[in-house]
Coordinates of C-alpha atoms and ligand atoms in Angstrom, one line a residue:
M66 CA 92.8 83.7 97.5
T67 CA 90.7 85.7 95.1
N68 CA 91.7 85.4 91.5
L69 CA 93.6 88.6 90.5
S70 CA 93.7 89.8 87.0
V71 CA 97.0 91.5 86.2
A72 CA 97.3 95.0 84.8
R73 CA 98.8 95.1 81.3
S74 CA 102.0 96.8 82.4
A75 CA 102.6 94.3 85.1
P76 CA 105.0 91.4 85.1
P77 CA 102.8 88.3 84.4
A78 CA 103.8 86.3 87.4
A79 CA 103.4 89.1 90.0
A80 CA 99.9 88.3 91.1
T81 CA 100.4 84.6 91.4
P82 CA 99.7 83.1 94.8
A83 CA 102.6 82.1 96.9
T84 CA 103.9 78.6 96.0
S85 CA 107.3 77.0 96.1
G86 CA 109.5 77.3 93.1
I87 CA 108.4 80.8 91.9
A88 CA 110.2 84.0 92.1
P89 CA 110.2 85.5 95.6
E90 CA 108.7 88.8 94.3
A91 CA 105.8 86.9 92.8
S92 CA 105.0 85.2 96.1
L93 CA 105.3 88.5 97.9
A94 CA 102.9 90.1 95.5
G95 CA 100.5 87.3 96.2
R96 CA 100.9 87.9 99.9
I97 CA 100.1 91.6 99.5
A98 CA 97.1 90.7 97.3
A99 CA 95.9 88.3 99.9
E100 CA 96.2 90.8 102.7
I101 CA 94.2 93.4 100.8
E102 CA 91.5 90.8 99.9
S103 CA 91.3 89.7 103.5
G104 CA 90.1 93.1 104.5
K105 CA 92.9 93.5 107.1
V106 CA 94.3 96.5 105.5
E107 CA 92.6 99.7 106.5
L108 CA 91.3 101.3 103.3
P109 CA 91.8 105.0 102.9
V110 CA 88.7 106.9 104.1
L111 CA 86.9 109.3 101.9
P112 CA 86.8 112.5 104.0
E113 CA 83.6 113.3 105.8
A114 CA 82.7 116.3 103.8
A115 CA 83.0 114.3 100.5
V116 CA 80.8 111.5 102.0
R117 CA 78.1 114.1 103.1
V118 CA 78.1 115.9 99.8
R119 CA 77.7 112.6 97.9
E120 CA 74.8 111.7 100.2
I121 CA 73.1 115.0 99.8
V122 CA 73.4 115.0 96.0
G123 CA 72.4 111.3 95.8
A124 CA 69.3 112.0 97.9
G125 CA 68.2 115.0 95.9
G126 CA 69.0 117.4 98.7
S127 CA 69.1 121.2 98.6
A128 CA 71.7 123.8 97.9
R129 CA 71.3 125.0 101.5
E130 CA 72.3 121.5 102.8
L131 CA 75.3 121.4 100.5
V132 CA 76.4 124.8 101.6
S133 CA 76.1 123.8 105.3
V134 CA 78.7 121.0 104.7
I135 CA 81.0 123.0 102.5
E136 CA 81.2 126.1 104.7
R137 CA 82.6 124.0 107.6
E138 CA 85.7 123.4 105.5
P139 CA 87.4 126.7 104.6
S140 CA 89.6 125.2 101.9
L141 CA 86.6 123.6 100.2
A142 CA 84.6 126.8 100.4
A143 CA 87.4 128.8 98.9
A144 CA 87.8 126.3 96.1
I145 CA 84.1 126.3 95.2
L146 CA 84.1 130.1 95.2
R147 CA 87.2 130.2 93.1
Y148 CA 85.8 127.7 90.6
S149 CA 82.5 129.6 90.3
N150 CA 84.5 132.7 89.3
S151 CA 87.0 130.9 87.1
V152 CA 87.5 131.5 83.3
A153 CA 84.7 129.0 82.5
Y154 CA 82.3 131.7 83.8
A155 CA 84.2 134.8 82.5
G156 CA 81.9 137.6 81.8
L157 CA 79.4 136.7 84.5
R158 CA 79.1 138.8 87.7
E159 CA 81.6 137.9 90.4
I160 CA 80.2 135.6 93.1
T161 CA 81.2 136.0 96.7
D162 CA 78.4 134.0 98.3
L163 CA 78.7 130.2 98.6
H164 CA 75.0 129.5 98.0
Q165 CA 75.2 131.4 94.6
A166 CA 78.4 129.6 93.8
V167 CA 76.7 126.2 94.3
M168 CA 73.8 127.3 92.1
R169 CA 76.1 128.5 89.4
L170 CA 78.2 125.4 89.3
G171 CA 75.4 122.8 89.7
F172 CA 75.4 120.0 92.2
S173 CA 77.3 117.5 90.0
A174 CA 80.3 119.9 89.6
V175 CA 80.2 120.7 93.3
E176 CA 80.3 117.0 94.1
Q177 CA 83.2 116.4 91.8
T178 CA 85.2 119.3 93.1
V179 CA 84.7 118.2 96.7
I180 CA 85.8 114.6 95.9
A181 CA 88.8 115.9 93.9
L182 CA 90.0 118.1 96.7
S183 CA 89.4 115.3 99.2
A184 CA 91.6 113.0 97.1
R185 CA 94.6 115.1 98.0
N186 CA 94.3 113.9 101.6
V187 CA 94.1 110.3 100.5
F188 CA 97.4 110.6 98.6
Q189 CA 99.3 111.5 101.8
A190 CA 102.0 109.0 102.9
T191 CA 101.2 107.0 106.0
D192 CA 104.9 106.3 106.5
K193 CA 107.8 108.8 106.1
A194 CA 109.7 106.2 104.1
D195 CA 107.0 106.3 101.4
E196 CA 106.7 110.1 101.0
Q197 CA 108.6 110.3 97.7
I198 CA 106.6 107.6 96.0
Y199 CA 103.3 109.2 97.2
R200 CA 104.4 112.6 95.9
A201 CA 105.3 111.0 92.5
L202 CA 101.9 109.2 92.5
W203 CA 100.0 112.4 93.2
T204 CA 101.9 114.3 90.4
H205 CA 101.1 111.4 88.1
S206 CA 97.4 111.5 89.1
I207 CA 97.1 115.3 88.6
A208 CA 98.9 115.1 85.2
T209 CA 96.6 112.3 84.1
A210 CA 93.5 114.3 85.3
L211 CA 94.7 117.4 83.4
A212 CA 95.4 115.4 80.2
A213 CA 92.0 113.7 80.5
R214 CA 90.3 117.1 80.9
R215 CA 92.1 118.4 77.8
L216 CA 90.8 115.3 75.9
A217 CA 87.2 115.5 77.2
P218 CA 85.9 118.1 74.6
R219 CA 86.9 115.7 71.8
A220 CA 84.4 113.1 73.1
S221 CA 80.8 114.3 72.9
D222 CA 79.3 112.6 75.9
F223 CA 81.5 113.6 78.8
N224 CA 81.5 116.4 81.3
P225 CA 85.2 117.7 81.6
E226 CA 85.1 117.7 85.4
A227 CA 83.8 114.1 85.5
V228 CA 86.7 113.1 83.2
F229 CA 89.1 115.1 85.3
L230 CA 88.0 113.1 88.4
S231 CA 88.3 109.8 86.6
G232 CA 91.9 110.7 85.7
L233 CA 92.7 111.8 89.2
L234 CA 91.4 108.6 90.8
H235 CA 92.5 106.1 88.1
D236 CA 95.5 104.8 90.2
I237 CA 93.9 105.2 93.6
G238 CA 94.5 101.4 94.1
K239 CA 98.2 102.2 94.4
V240 CA 97.5 103.9 97.6
V241 CA 95.8 100.7 98.9
V242 CA 98.8 98.6 97.9
L243 CA 101.3 101.1 99.4
R244 CA 99.4 101.1 102.7
C245 CA 99.4 97.3 102.7
A246 CA 103.1 97.2 102.0
A247 CA 103.7 99.7 104.8
L248 CA 101.7 97.6 107.2
M249 CA 103.7 94.5 106.4
R250 CA 107.0 96.4 106.7
R251 CA 106.0 97.6 110.2
R252 CA 105.1 94.1 111.3
D253 CA 108.4 92.5 109.9
P254 CA 110.9 95.1 108.6
A255 CA 113.6 92.5 107.9
R256 CA 111.3 90.6 105.5
F257 CA 109.1 93.3 104.0
T258 CA 111.3 96.3 103.4
F259 CA 111.2 96.5 99.6
E260 CA 113.4 98.1 97.0
R261 CA 111.6 100.9 95.2
S262 CA 111.7 98.9 91.9
T263 CA 110.1 95.9 93.6
L264 CA 107.4 98.0 95.2
V265 CA 106.6 99.6 91.8
E266 CA 106.2 96.2 90.3
F267 CA 103.7 95.3 93.1
L268 CA 101.9 98.5 92.5
D269 CA 101.6 97.8 88.8
A270 CA 100.4 94.2 89.3
L271 CA 97.9 94.8 92.0
H272 CA 96.5 98.4 91.8
C273 CA 93.5 97.8 89.4
N274 CA 91.9 95.2 91.7
A275 CA 92.9 97.0 94.9
G276 CA 91.4 100.2 93.4
D277 CA 88.2 98.4 92.5
R278 CA 87.9 97.3 96.1
L279 CA 88.3 100.9 97.3
C280 CA 85.7 102.2 94.7
R281 CA 83.2 99.7 96.1
A282 CA 84.0 100.9 99.7
W283 CA 83.5 104.5 98.7
N284 CA 80.5 103.7 96.6
L285 CA 81.9 105.7 93.6
P286 CA 79.9 105.8 90.4
A287 CA 80.1 102.8 88.1
E288 CA 81.9 104.7 85.3
I289 CA 84.8 105.7 87.6
R290 CA 85.0 102.2 88.9
E291 CA 85.4 100.9 85.3
V292 CA 88.2 103.3 84.8
V293 CA 90.0 102.3 88.0
K294 CA 89.6 98.6 87.1
R295 CA 90.3 98.5 83.4
H296 CA 92.6 101.4 82.4
H297 CA 95.4 99.0 81.5
D298 CA 93.2 96.7 79.3
A299 CA 94.6 96.3 75.8
A300 CA 91.3 96.3 73.9
L301 CA 89.1 99.3 74.7
D302 CA 86.9 99.5 71.6
A303 CA 83.5 98.5 72.8
P304 CA 80.9 101.3 72.7
G305 CA 81.0 101.7 76.5
D306 CA 84.7 101.9 76.8
A307 CA 85.2 105.6 75.8
L308 CA 85.9 107.0 79.2
V309 CA 88.4 104.2 80.1
A310 CA 90.1 104.7 76.7
I311 CA 90.4 108.5 77.3
V312 CA 91.9 108.0 80.8
Q313 CA 94.3 105.3 79.4
L314 CA 95.5 107.8 76.8
A315 CA 95.8 110.5 79.5
N316 CA 97.8 108.1 81.6
G317 CA 100.1 107.6 78.5
V318 CA 100.5 111.3 78.2
A319 CA 101.5 111.7 81.8
T320 CA 104.0 108.8 81.5
K321 CA 105.5 110.3 78.4
I322 CA 106.0 113.8 79.9
G323 CA 107.8 112.2 82.9
A324 CA 104.9 112.6 85.4
S325 CA 105.0 109.0 86.5
L326 CA 106.5 106.5 88.9
E327 CA 108.0 104.9 85.7
P328 CA 108.5 107.8 83.2
D329 CA 108.8 106.6 79.6
P330 CA 109.4 109.1 76.8
H331 CA 108.9 106.3 74.2
V332 CA 105.3 105.5 75.0
S333 CA 103.5 105.3 71.6
L334 CA 100.3 107.2 72.2
L335 CA 99.1 106.5 68.7
D336 CA 98.9 102.8 69.6
L337 CA 96.4 103.4 72.4
S338 CA 92.7 102.9 71.7
G339 CA 91.9 106.5 72.8
A340 CA 94.0 108.1 70.0
A341 CA 91.8 106.4 67.3
L342 CA 88.6 107.0 69.2
L343 CA 89.3 110.8 69.5
R344 CA 90.9 111.0 66.0
L345 CA 94.2 112.3 67.2
D346 CA 97.2 112.2 64.9
D347 CA 100.9 112.8 65.7
V348 CA 100.6 116.5 65.3
K349 CA 97.6 116.9 67.6
L350 CA 99.2 114.5 70.2
A351 CA 102.4 116.6 70.1
A352 CA 100.4 119.7 70.8
L353 CA 98.5 118.0 73.6
L354 CA 101.8 117.0 75.3
V355 CA 103.0 120.6 75.3
D356 CA 99.6 121.8 76.7
V357 CA 99.6 119.2 79.5
E358 CA 103.2 120.0 80.4
D359 CA 102.1 123.6 80.9
D360 CA 99.0 122.6 82.9
V361 CA 101.1 120.4 85.2
A362 CA 103.6 123.1 85.9
R363 CA 100.8 125.6 86.8
M364 CA 98.8 123.0 88.8
E365 CA 101.7 121.7 90.9
E366 CA 101.9 125.1 92.6
G367 CA 98.3 125.6 93.3
F368 CA 96.4 122.4 93.9
Ligands
FE2_77 FE1 97.4 102.4 86.4
FE2_78 FE1 98.5 105.7 85.9

């Protein structure tokens, strides 16, 4: 079995391979990890439109090509138009044409918007029994993305939409683990029907590696993959760690306001690397919490 590093919040034994004499949960976590590594679990698929948009942008394609993909998906087309007329572009003439919208936003923002909207489909439960946990995971992902976007202007090098997307996808590995657990439950319900708390432990222990695998399958940019893989690392003070540290702090904000599978109002945000990096003190963090709570309440209705 591939050696699995364990996320910081995970119980240390949870990713240990199955051997006699260890806790049953630990051997089950090892079993899930082995299933994922074996490639038997069908990974979530990035929707076709997102794949095409990525290819076109990557190959230096034209706005016309992008528009031809986006216009086939009414929800995408509507979102791109809405975005091009959003407050960020207040004062500019209203755009009603998709080609002009793509030109105003730029290819990179269009690509990020398409991937973000596509992610919604990936966070859909494959089994009815898991609907509640998927819903909570989606809310957590949105809250983390919104918090990350609020933090982005404090760091000089990042585009807010790229930071938003990193926040949105940071726990995408949990979808892989949930799918694997559902597959095992379908095969052998008596043995693999887990309590919610046990399932959450598995998610904590395995999601960073599972997410890394998915990032490779989707060919996502290296910086997003780093976030997915390392957002529970304790030390994030190397020069290249800023985006991971921002998303880790955003994850802490989401957890503290209750938008999490494991809400915790006592999370100490000041202790996270991102707080020092962005020079945030208690007062600024308290204001951030209020802003993100408002953002989440608005977003839950519309996204
Ligand atoms: Fe995580
Ligand atoms: Fe998270």
